[in-house]
Short mmCIF file of C-alpha atoms in Angstrom, two decimals:
data_model
loop_
_atom_site.label_atom_id
_atom_site.label_comp_id
_atom_site.label_asym_id
_atom_site.label_seq_id
_atom_site.Cartn_x
_atom_site.Cartn_y
_atom_site.Cartn_z
CA MET F 264 92.84 64.74 98.40
CA PHE F 265 91.42 61.57 97.90
CA VAL F 266 93.54 58.02 98.64
CA LEU F 267 92.14 55.17 96.18
CA PRO F 268 93.74 51.64 97.74
CA ASP F 269 93.12 48.74 95.85
CA ASP F 270 89.98 46.56 96.99
CA ASP F 271 92.38 44.28 99.25
CA ALA F 272 94.33 47.28 100.51
CA SER F 273 93.93 49.58 103.76
CA ILE F 274 95.46 53.13 104.38
CA SER F 275 96.79 53.32 108.14
CA ASP F 276 96.38 56.41 110.12
CA HIS F 277 100.29 56.95 110.26
CA GLN F 278 100.52 56.66 106.43
CA LEU F 279 97.73 59.23 105.96
CA GLU F 280 99.80 61.71 108.38
CA GLU F 281 102.94 60.79 105.89
CA LEU F 282 100.59 61.83 103.35
CA MET F 283 99.37 65.19 104.18
CA PRO F 284 102.65 67.22 103.31
CA LEU F 285 102.33 65.88 99.83
CA ALA F 286 98.49 66.80 99.86
CA ALA F 287 99.46 70.40 101.05
CA GLN F 288 102.15 70.91 98.43
CA ALA F 289 99.69 69.25 95.74
CA GLY F 290 96.87 71.98 96.62
CA ALA F 291 99.48 74.84 96.48
CA LEU F 292 100.61 73.85 93.27
CA LEU F 293 96.57 73.65 91.98
CA ALA F 294 96.04 76.74 93.17
CA ALA F 295 98.98 78.31 91.28
CA ASP F 296 97.48 76.89 88.45
CA ALA F 297 94.22 77.66 88.80
CA PRO F 298 92.61 80.20 86.11
CA GLY F 299 94.46 83.48 86.14
CA ASN F 300 97.49 82.43 88.51
CA GLY F 301 99.34 80.38 86.30
CA ASP F 302 100.65 82.88 84.22
CA LEU F 303 101.53 84.96 87.03
CA ALA F 304 103.18 82.03 88.68
CA GLY F 305 105.21 81.52 85.43
CA VAL F 306 106.08 85.19 85.22
CA PHE F 307 107.45 85.01 88.92
CA ALA F 308 109.54 81.80 87.96
CA GLU F 309 111.07 84.16 85.30
CA LEU F 310 111.57 86.87 87.26
CA LEU F 311 113.44 85.25 90.09
CA GLU F 312 115.18 82.33 88.52
CA GLY F 313 115.23 83.36 84.41
CA ASP F 314 118.58 84.48 82.81
CA PRO F 315 118.87 88.21 83.23
CA ASP F 316 117.35 88.68 79.96
CA ARG F 317 113.96 86.80 80.89
CA SER F 318 114.14 88.17 84.60
CA SER F 319 114.26 91.27 83.31
CA ALA F 320 111.48 91.25 80.89
CA ALA F 321 109.50 89.42 83.38
CA ALA F 322 110.29 92.56 85.67
CA GLU F 323 108.55 94.79 82.68
CA HIS F 324 105.63 92.58 82.11
CA LEU F 325 104.60 92.71 85.82
CA ARG F 326 105.08 96.39 86.12
CA ALA F 327 103.13 97.06 82.87
CA SER F 328 99.98 94.58 83.70
CA GLY F 329 99.89 96.12 86.90
CA ASP F 330 99.95 92.46 89.19
CA VAL F 331 102.11 93.71 91.57
CA PRO F 332 101.88 97.33 93.27
CA ASP F 333 104.76 99.88 92.14
CA ALA F 334 106.36 100.14 95.71
CA GLU F 335 109.40 98.48 97.67
CA PHE F 336 109.08 94.79 98.08
CA THR F 337 110.83 91.88 100.10
CA MET F 338 111.37 88.31 99.05
CA LEU F 339 110.77 85.59 101.38
CA ALA F 340 112.02 81.83 101.10
CA THR F 341 110.27 79.43 103.09
CA ASP F 342 109.82 75.42 103.19
CA HIS F 343 106.32 76.26 104.22
CA ASP F 344 103.56 75.02 101.60
CA ALA F 345 100.85 77.56 101.90
CA ILE F 346 99.59 79.87 99.29
CA ASP F 347 99.25 82.90 101.31
CA ARG F 348 96.46 85.29 99.88
CA ARG F 349 96.41 88.44 102.22
CA PRO F 350 96.57 91.72 99.95
CA GLY F 351 100.08 92.16 99.41
CA VAL F 352 101.43 88.83 99.16
CA THR F 353 102.06 87.00 96.42
CA ALA F 354 103.13 83.45 96.88
CA VAL F 355 104.69 80.82 94.15
CA PRO F 356 105.54 77.42 94.65
CA MET F 357 109.31 77.02 93.41
CA GLY F 358 110.05 73.28 93.64
CA ARG F 359 110.30 72.37 97.51
CA ILE F 360 110.21 75.65 98.73
CA THR F 361 107.89 78.91 98.07
CA ALA F 362 108.70 82.21 97.28
CA VAL F 363 106.96 84.77 98.53
CA PHE F 364 106.64 88.36 97.41
CA VAL F 365 105.55 90.89 99.84
CA THR F 366 105.00 94.48 98.89
CA GLN F 367 105.77 97.45 101.37
CA ARG F 368 103.41 100.11 100.98
CA ASP F 369 105.05 102.37 103.20
CA SER F 370 107.59 102.72 105.66
CA SER F 371 105.71 100.34 107.91
CA SER F 372 106.86 96.74 107.71
CA ALA F 373 103.56 95.80 109.54
CA THR F 374 102.91 93.42 106.24
CA LEU F 375 106.28 91.99 106.38
CA ARG F 376 106.36 91.08 109.98
CA SER F 377 102.48 89.84 109.30
CA ALA F 378 103.87 87.61 106.39
CA VAL F 379 107.09 86.15 108.54
CA ASP F 380 105.07 85.28 111.22
CA SER F 381 102.40 83.45 109.19
CA TYR F 382 104.98 81.44 107.30
CA SER F 383 107.04 80.91 110.22
CA ALA F 384 104.57 79.05 112.14
CA GLU F 385 104.14 75.45 112.68
CA GLY F 386 108.06 74.68 112.48
CA SER F 387 108.42 76.18 109.06
CA VAL F 388 111.70 78.28 108.54
CA VAL F 389 111.69 81.61 106.44
CA GLY F 390 114.68 83.45 104.76
CA VAL F 391 114.28 87.00 104.34
CA GLY F 392 115.89 88.75 101.44
CA GLY F 393 116.69 92.29 101.28
CA THR F 394 114.18 95.60 100.66
CA TYR F 395 114.14 96.88 97.15
CA ALA F 396 112.01 99.28 94.78
CA ASP F 397 112.96 98.13 91.31
CA LEU F 398 111.32 94.46 90.19
CA ARG F 399 114.74 93.83 88.40
CA ASP F 400 116.04 93.23 91.89
CA ALA F 401 113.96 90.52 92.59
CA ARG F 402 116.08 88.09 91.60
CA LYS F 403 118.85 89.68 93.83
CA SER F 404 116.55 89.39 96.99
CA TRP F 405 115.11 86.09 96.11
CA ARG F 406 119.00 84.62 96.18
CA GLN F 407 119.46 86.35 99.34
CA ALA F 408 116.44 84.87 101.06
CA ARG F 409 117.42 81.54 99.87
CA LEU F 410 121.04 81.76 101.21
CA CYS F 411 119.26 82.60 104.55
CA LEU F 412 117.57 79.10 104.43
CA ASP F 413 121.15 77.41 103.75
CA VAL F 414 122.21 79.46 106.81
CA ILE F 415 119.40 77.96 109.03
CA ALA F 416 119.94 74.62 107.85
CA LEU F 417 123.71 74.79 109.08
CA GLU F 418 123.25 76.94 111.96
CA PRO F 419 119.96 76.06 113.30
CA SER F 420 120.36 78.54 116.02
CA THR F 421 119.88 81.48 113.41
CA GLY F 422 116.12 80.38 112.75
CA PRO F 423 113.63 79.73 112.23
CA VAL F 424 113.57 82.98 110.62
CA ALA F 425 116.94 84.60 109.01
CA TYR F 426 117.32 87.86 107.68
CA TRP F 427 119.81 88.78 104.76
CA ASP F 428 120.53 92.15 106.76
CA GLN F 429 121.45 90.39 109.74
CA LEU F 430 123.77 87.47 108.67
CA GLY F 431 126.92 89.40 109.17
CA VAL F 432 130.03 87.40 107.76
CA TYR F 433 127.82 84.66 106.42
CA ARG F 434 126.89 87.07 103.43
CA LEU F 435 130.44 86.62 101.61
CA ALA F 436 129.02 83.10 101.16
CA ALA F 437 126.71 84.89 98.01
CA ILE F 438 129.95 86.27 95.84
CA ALA F 439 131.56 83.16 95.20
CA SER F 440 130.74 79.48 94.87
CA ALA F 441 131.87 77.17 97.88
CA GLU F 442 134.63 76.13 96.35
CA LEU F 443 136.34 79.32 95.93
CA ILE F 444 135.18 80.56 99.37
CA ALA F 445 136.76 77.28 101.05
CA GLU F 446 139.52 77.45 98.99
CA ALA F 447 140.32 81.05 100.30
CA VAL F 448 138.77 80.57 104.36
CA ILE F 449 139.83 77.08 105.05
CA THR F 450 143.53 77.84 105.66
CA PRO F 451 145.77 74.64 107.10
CA ALA F 452 145.38 76.12 110.59
CA VAL F 453 141.63 76.06 110.30
CA ARG F 454 141.62 73.07 108.62
CA ALA F 455 143.96 71.27 111.40
CA LEU F 456 141.33 72.36 114.03
CA PHE F 457 138.47 70.91 111.73
CA GLU F 458 139.91 67.39 111.19
CA HIS F 459 141.07 67.26 114.71
CA ARG F 460 139.95 63.83 116.46
CA ASN F 461 139.09 65.94 119.83
CA ARG F 462 135.78 67.89 118.62
CA ASP F 463 135.91 69.27 122.01
CA LEU F 464 138.43 71.84 120.56
CA LEU F 465 136.36 72.58 117.79
CA SER F 466 133.08 73.25 119.54
CA THR F 467 135.24 75.39 122.37
CA ALA F 468 136.75 77.48 119.52
CA GLU F 469 133.51 78.37 117.95
CA THR F 470 131.50 78.99 121.58
CA PHE F 471 134.57 81.25 122.56
CA PHE F 472 134.29 83.59 119.24
CA ASP F 473 130.71 83.40 119.57
CA ASN F 474 131.16 84.77 123.06
CA GLY F 475 133.30 87.32 121.95
CA GLY F 476 136.20 85.94 123.53
CA ASP F 477 134.36 86.62 126.86
CA ILE F 478 136.08 83.75 129.46
CA ALA F 479 132.89 83.61 131.89
CA ALA F 480 130.25 83.44 129.02
CA THR F 481 132.21 80.59 127.32
CA THR F 482 132.59 78.42 130.64
CA ASP F 483 129.26 78.96 131.50
CA ALA F 484 127.99 78.14 127.57
CA LEU F 485 130.25 74.92 127.68
CA SER F 486 129.58 74.19 131.35
CA ILE F 487 133.26 73.42 132.01
CA HIS F 488 135.76 75.04 134.49
CA ARG F 489 137.73 78.13 133.66
CA GLN F 490 141.12 76.10 134.01
CA THR F 491 139.82 73.62 131.14
CA LEU F 492 138.83 76.48 129.12
CA TYR F 493 142.17 77.94 129.34
CA TYR F 494 143.73 74.58 128.72
CA ARG F 495 141.54 73.60 125.71
CA LEU F 496 142.54 77.46 124.31
CA ARG F 497 146.36 76.45 124.71
CA ARG F 498 145.75 73.44 122.90
CA ILE F 499 143.91 75.16 120.02
CA GLN F 500 146.67 77.58 119.80
CA GLU F 501 149.18 74.72 119.42
CA LEU F 502 147.30 72.85 116.99
CA THR F 503 147.18 75.82 114.77
CA THR F 504 150.20 77.56 115.51
CA LEU F 505 147.50 80.91 115.88
CA ASP F 506 147.91 83.22 118.68
CA LEU F 507 144.74 84.23 119.68
CA SER F 508 145.74 87.30 121.30
CA ILE F 509 146.84 88.62 117.75
CA GLY F 510 143.56 90.13 115.96
CA GLN F 511 144.53 88.74 112.56
CA ASP F 512 144.96 85.10 113.75
CA ARG F 513 141.72 85.39 115.86
CA LEU F 514 140.15 86.97 112.41
CA GLU F 515 141.74 83.75 110.61
CA LEU F 516 140.34 81.45 112.87
CA HIS F 517 136.79 83.08 113.39
CA VAL F 518 135.99 83.51 109.84
CA GLY F 519 137.46 80.43 108.82
CA LEU F 520 135.26 78.21 111.09
CA ALA F 521 132.14 80.08 110.22
CA LEU F 522 132.35 80.38 106.79
CA GLY F 523 133.95 76.92 106.68
CA ARG F 524 130.90 75.12 108.38
CA LEU F 525 128.78 76.94 105.67
CA VAL F 526 130.32 76.03 102.48
CA GLY F 527 131.18 72.26 104.02
CA GLY F 528 134.46 72.47 105.20
CA PRO F 529 136.26 69.39 106.59
CA GLY F 530 134.08 67.08 108.95
CA THR F 531 130.81 69.22 107.90
CA SER F 532 127.74 69.00 105.71
CA ASN F 533 127.93 70.65 102.26
CA ARG F 534 125.87 73.84 101.33
CA SER F 535 122.68 72.86 99.38
#
């Protein structure tokens, strides 16, 4: 990359550091547009984000051209902007993130592990979609991988690498719009806790559920006395009118808090 300031201008080291990510992204785009790569990048864009008919046509094109092996594959979504050239890996810039098509030639997942490790280096995050054999399912794996990035953004503890197969209840966020999910899971009881001025009650409930209702583990995680935890749990029950000793009530609050945060419930950030 060349920086050409005006005759009377200067570029500081700090400014150069700020420009480096842009330079890396520009290099990735130039690599994707190099002879022989531009068409492939376009086909992958149609495969992953075109409408169903165009995606299916792109899958047929890739299958017929032999540009990708006839084998199982997994899609990755990452904010890392490098273009991996190793065998079995095809990376294409998709706006602010990179789509990575990883072929798994046998039952071993060594290629996938290597690609994930490579892309998650240097502070980058990686979403790993499901593994499929039919190229027409690439858009599905890509959607799953991107959802994984959404989860990492809202729940950093799930990163820097999140696997679709390990998302648990967060996978429900893929079946409907954020608005419909919020309408379904943010019940009056859940909303009351989200909107209460005492944020300690919210963090206590989340930690309590994260630790499977284990009192000792929850007090250790929150660094509070057992009696303090009991007091907060009573306050949570009074506020939500839910009885945490009843499975269905616990499920309502647990799912509501988990998915409510993911889809941008009251007092939380909206999903990207």
